[in-house]
GROMACS .gro file of C-alpha atoms in nm:
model
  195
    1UNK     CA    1   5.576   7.278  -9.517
    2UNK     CA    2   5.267   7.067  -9.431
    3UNK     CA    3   5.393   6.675  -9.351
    4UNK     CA    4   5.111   6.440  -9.396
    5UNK     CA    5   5.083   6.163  -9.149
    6UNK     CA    6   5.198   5.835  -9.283
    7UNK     CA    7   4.950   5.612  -9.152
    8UNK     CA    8   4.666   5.480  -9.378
    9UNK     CA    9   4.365   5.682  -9.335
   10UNK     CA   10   4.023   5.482  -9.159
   11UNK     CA   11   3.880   5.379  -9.438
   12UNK     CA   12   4.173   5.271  -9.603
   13UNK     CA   13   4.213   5.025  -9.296
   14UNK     CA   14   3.891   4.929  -9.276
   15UNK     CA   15   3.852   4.828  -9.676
   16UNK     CA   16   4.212   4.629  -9.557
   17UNK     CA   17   3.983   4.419  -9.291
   18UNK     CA   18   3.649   4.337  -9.510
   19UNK     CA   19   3.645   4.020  -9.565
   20UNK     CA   20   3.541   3.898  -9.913
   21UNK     CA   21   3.221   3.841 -10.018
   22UNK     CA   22   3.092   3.494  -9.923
   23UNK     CA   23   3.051   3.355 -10.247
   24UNK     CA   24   3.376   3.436 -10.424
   25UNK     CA   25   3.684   3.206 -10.275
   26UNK     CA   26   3.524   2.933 -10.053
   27UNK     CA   27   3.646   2.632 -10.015
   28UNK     CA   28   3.420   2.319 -10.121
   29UNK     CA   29   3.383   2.068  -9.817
   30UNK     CA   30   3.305   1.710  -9.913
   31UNK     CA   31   3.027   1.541  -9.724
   32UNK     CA   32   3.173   1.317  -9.413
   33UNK     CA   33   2.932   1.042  -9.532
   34UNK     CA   34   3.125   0.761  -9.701
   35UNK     CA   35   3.094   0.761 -10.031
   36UNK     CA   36   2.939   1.075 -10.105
   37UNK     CA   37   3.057   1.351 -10.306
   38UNK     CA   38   2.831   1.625 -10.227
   39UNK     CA   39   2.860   1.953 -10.082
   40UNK     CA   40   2.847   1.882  -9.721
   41UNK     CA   41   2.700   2.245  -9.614
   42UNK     CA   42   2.498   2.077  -9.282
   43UNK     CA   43   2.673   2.034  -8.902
   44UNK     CA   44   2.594   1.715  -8.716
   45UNK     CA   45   2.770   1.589  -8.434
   46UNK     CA   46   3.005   1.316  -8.445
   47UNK     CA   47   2.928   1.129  -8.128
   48UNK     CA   48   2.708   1.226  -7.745
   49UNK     CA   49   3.040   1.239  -7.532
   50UNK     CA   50   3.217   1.470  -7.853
   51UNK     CA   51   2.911   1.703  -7.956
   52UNK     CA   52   3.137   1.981  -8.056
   53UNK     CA   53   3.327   1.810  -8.280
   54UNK     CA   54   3.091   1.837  -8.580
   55UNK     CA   55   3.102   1.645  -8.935
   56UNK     CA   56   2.956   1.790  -9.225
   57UNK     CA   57   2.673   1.673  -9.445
   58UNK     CA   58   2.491   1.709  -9.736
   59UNK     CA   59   2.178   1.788  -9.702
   60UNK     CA   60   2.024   1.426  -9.787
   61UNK     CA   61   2.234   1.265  -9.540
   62UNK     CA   62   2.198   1.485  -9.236
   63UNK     CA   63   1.840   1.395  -9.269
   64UNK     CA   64   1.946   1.066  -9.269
   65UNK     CA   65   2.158   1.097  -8.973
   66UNK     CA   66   1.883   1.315  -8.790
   67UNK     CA   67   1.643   1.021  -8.829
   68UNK     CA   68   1.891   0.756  -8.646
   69UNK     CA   69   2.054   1.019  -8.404
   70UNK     CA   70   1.961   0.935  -8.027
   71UNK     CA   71   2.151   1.090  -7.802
   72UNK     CA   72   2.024   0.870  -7.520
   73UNK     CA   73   2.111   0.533  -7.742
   74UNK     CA   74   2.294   0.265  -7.492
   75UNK     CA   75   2.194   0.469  -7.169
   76UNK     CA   76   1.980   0.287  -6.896
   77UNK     CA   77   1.693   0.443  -6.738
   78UNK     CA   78   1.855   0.549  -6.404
   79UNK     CA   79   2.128   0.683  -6.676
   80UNK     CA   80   1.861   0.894  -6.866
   81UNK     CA   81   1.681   1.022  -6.527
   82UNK     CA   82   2.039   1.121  -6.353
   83UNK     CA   83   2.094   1.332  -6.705
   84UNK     CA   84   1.738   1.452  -6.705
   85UNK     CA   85   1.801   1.616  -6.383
   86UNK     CA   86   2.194   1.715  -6.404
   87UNK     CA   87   1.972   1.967  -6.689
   88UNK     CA   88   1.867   2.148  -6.422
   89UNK     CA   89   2.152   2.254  -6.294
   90UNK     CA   90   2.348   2.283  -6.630
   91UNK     CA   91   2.553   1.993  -6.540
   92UNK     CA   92   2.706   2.177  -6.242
   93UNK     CA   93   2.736   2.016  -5.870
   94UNK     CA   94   2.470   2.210  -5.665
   95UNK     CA   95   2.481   2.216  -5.271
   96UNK     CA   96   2.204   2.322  -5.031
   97UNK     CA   97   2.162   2.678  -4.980
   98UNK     CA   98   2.066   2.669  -4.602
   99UNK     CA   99   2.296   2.460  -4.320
  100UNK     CA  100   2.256   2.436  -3.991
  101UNK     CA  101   2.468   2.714  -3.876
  102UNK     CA  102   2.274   2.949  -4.121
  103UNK     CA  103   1.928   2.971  -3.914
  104UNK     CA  104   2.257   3.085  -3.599
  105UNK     CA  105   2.385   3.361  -3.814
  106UNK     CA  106   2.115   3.566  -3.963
  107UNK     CA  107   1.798   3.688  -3.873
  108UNK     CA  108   1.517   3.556  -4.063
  109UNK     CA  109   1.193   3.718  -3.971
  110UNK     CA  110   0.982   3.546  -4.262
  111UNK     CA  111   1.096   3.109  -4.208
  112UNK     CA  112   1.247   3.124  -4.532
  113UNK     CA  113   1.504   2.826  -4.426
  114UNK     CA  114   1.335   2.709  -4.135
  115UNK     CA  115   1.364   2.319  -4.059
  116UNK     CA  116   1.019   2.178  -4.112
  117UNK     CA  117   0.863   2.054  -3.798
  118UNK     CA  118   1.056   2.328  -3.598
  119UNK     CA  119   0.924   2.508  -3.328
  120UNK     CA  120   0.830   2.804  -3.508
  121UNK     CA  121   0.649   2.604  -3.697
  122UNK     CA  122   0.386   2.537  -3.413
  123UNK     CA  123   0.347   2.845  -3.335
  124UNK     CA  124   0.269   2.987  -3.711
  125UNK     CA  125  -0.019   2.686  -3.651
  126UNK     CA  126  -0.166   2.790  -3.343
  127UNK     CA  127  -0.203   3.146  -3.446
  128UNK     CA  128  -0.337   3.029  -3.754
  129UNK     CA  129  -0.595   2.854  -3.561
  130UNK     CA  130  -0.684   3.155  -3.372
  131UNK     CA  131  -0.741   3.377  -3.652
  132UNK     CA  132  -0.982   3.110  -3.850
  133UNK     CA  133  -1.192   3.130  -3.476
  134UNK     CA  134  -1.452   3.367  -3.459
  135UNK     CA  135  -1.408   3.657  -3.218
  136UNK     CA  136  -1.680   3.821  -2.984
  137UNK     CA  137  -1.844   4.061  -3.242
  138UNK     CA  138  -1.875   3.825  -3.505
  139UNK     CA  139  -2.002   3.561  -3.228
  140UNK     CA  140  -2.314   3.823  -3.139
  141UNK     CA  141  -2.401   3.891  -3.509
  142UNK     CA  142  -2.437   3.520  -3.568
  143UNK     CA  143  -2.630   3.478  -3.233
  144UNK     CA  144  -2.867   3.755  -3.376
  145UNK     CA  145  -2.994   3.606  -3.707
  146UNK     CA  146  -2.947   3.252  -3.531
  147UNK     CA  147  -2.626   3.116  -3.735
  148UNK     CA  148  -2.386   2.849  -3.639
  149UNK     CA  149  -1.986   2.861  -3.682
  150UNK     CA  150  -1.919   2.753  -4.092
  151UNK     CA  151  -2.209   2.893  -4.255
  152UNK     CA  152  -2.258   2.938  -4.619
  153UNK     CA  153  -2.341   3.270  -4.808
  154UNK     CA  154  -2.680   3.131  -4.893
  155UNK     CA  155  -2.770   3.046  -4.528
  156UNK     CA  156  -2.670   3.410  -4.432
  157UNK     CA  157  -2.912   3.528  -4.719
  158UNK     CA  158  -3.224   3.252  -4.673
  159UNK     CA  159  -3.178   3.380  -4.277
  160UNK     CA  160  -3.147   3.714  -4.312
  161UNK     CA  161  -3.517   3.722  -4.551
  162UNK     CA  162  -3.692   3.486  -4.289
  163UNK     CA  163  -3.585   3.736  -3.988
  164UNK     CA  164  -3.623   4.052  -4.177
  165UNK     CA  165  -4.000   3.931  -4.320
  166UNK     CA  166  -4.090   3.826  -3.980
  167UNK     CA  167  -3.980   4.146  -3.765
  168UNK     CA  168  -4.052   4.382  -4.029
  169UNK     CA  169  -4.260   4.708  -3.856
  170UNK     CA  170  -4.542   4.694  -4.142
  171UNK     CA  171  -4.641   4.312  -4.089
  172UNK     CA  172  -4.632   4.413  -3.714
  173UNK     CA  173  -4.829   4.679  -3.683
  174UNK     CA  174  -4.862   4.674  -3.263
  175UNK     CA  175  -4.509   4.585  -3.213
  176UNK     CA  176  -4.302   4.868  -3.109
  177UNK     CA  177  -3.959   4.683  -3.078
  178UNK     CA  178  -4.016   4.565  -3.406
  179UNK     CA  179  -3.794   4.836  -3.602
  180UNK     CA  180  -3.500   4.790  -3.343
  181UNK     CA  181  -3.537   4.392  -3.412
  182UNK     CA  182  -3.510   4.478  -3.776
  183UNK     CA  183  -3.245   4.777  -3.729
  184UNK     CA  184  -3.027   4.500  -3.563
  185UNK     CA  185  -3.074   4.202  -3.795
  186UNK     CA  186  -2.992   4.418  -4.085
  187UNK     CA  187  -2.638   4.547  -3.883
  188UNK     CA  188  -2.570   4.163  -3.869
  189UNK     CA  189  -2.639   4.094  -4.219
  190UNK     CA  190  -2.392   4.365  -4.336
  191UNK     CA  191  -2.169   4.276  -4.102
  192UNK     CA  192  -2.125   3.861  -4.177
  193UNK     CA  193  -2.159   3.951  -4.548
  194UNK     CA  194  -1.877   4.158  -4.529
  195UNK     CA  195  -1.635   3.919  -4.375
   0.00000   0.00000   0.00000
């Protein structure tokens, strides 16, 4: 004897739970607007401080209502700027991320929440400062093709031709020291070009 389970097989259920087809048994909703006996088919909210409770339209009168609706009606400009930036924060409170006993607690190698005008600060300055200043190498180079601290690309180029026309080995045919002149104006051209 085979017994047969008495619950409804899946499909069963699930033809149980379809809903019916949208256009069969729907209720017709009047338009809200008074006097109007449409179909209202179209959301619109009732009010700014009750924008979830909605009141529906037909379609000729929530165009209507679009074209009056101003949500920032009877607000005053301090009003309108406090909302404007409660948006960026969804309307929640907000709090700074960093206090003073924050910088105590943690390590923070990189003066992400630093206090401006702190100590550190200096410091980041002066070695700033230090790093934009020359050092010895690039010093000599610029001593060699006669260039001051802040040149352009184009002086380094007008400079280099001048030198390299002037101490070149075939224009100075008696010179001996003219190839090592030339040797070492070209190593400072490559050199202050590269930088």
């Amino acid at each position: 004897m085979t017994t047969r389970n008495a619950r409804p097989r899946l499909h069963e259920r699930l033809e149980a739970l379809r809903l019916e087809e949208t256009g069969s048994k729907t209720a017709r909703h009047c338009c809200d607007w008074p006097g109007c006996e449409e179909t209202g088919e179209f959301r619109a909210p009732r009010t700014r401080d009750q924008l979830r409770d909605f009141m529906l339209l037909c379609l000729d009168h929530v165009r209507e209502y679009n074209l009056k609706w101003n949500y920032f009606e009877g607000m005053s400009d301090e009003e309108v700027e406090e909302h404007r930036r409660a948006d960026t924060t969804w309307h929640r409170p907000s709090w700074p991320f960093a206090s003073g006993s924050f910088n105590d607690i943690f390590h923070d190698p990189f003066d992400l929440f630093r206090e401006p005008g702190t100590r550190q600060q200096s410091r980041e300055q002066a070695a700033w400062q230090a790093a934009q200043q020359p050092d010895r190498t690039t010093m000599d180079m610029m001593s060699r093709l006669g260039l001051r601290e802040g040149f352009s690309e184009d002086e380094l180029k007008r400079r280099y031709k001048v030198l390299a026309k002037a101490n070149h080995p075939d224009l100075n045919p008696g010179d001996a020291r003219a190839g090592e002149r030339l040797r070492a104006i070209i190593e400072a051209y490559q050199y202050l070009r590269d930088l």
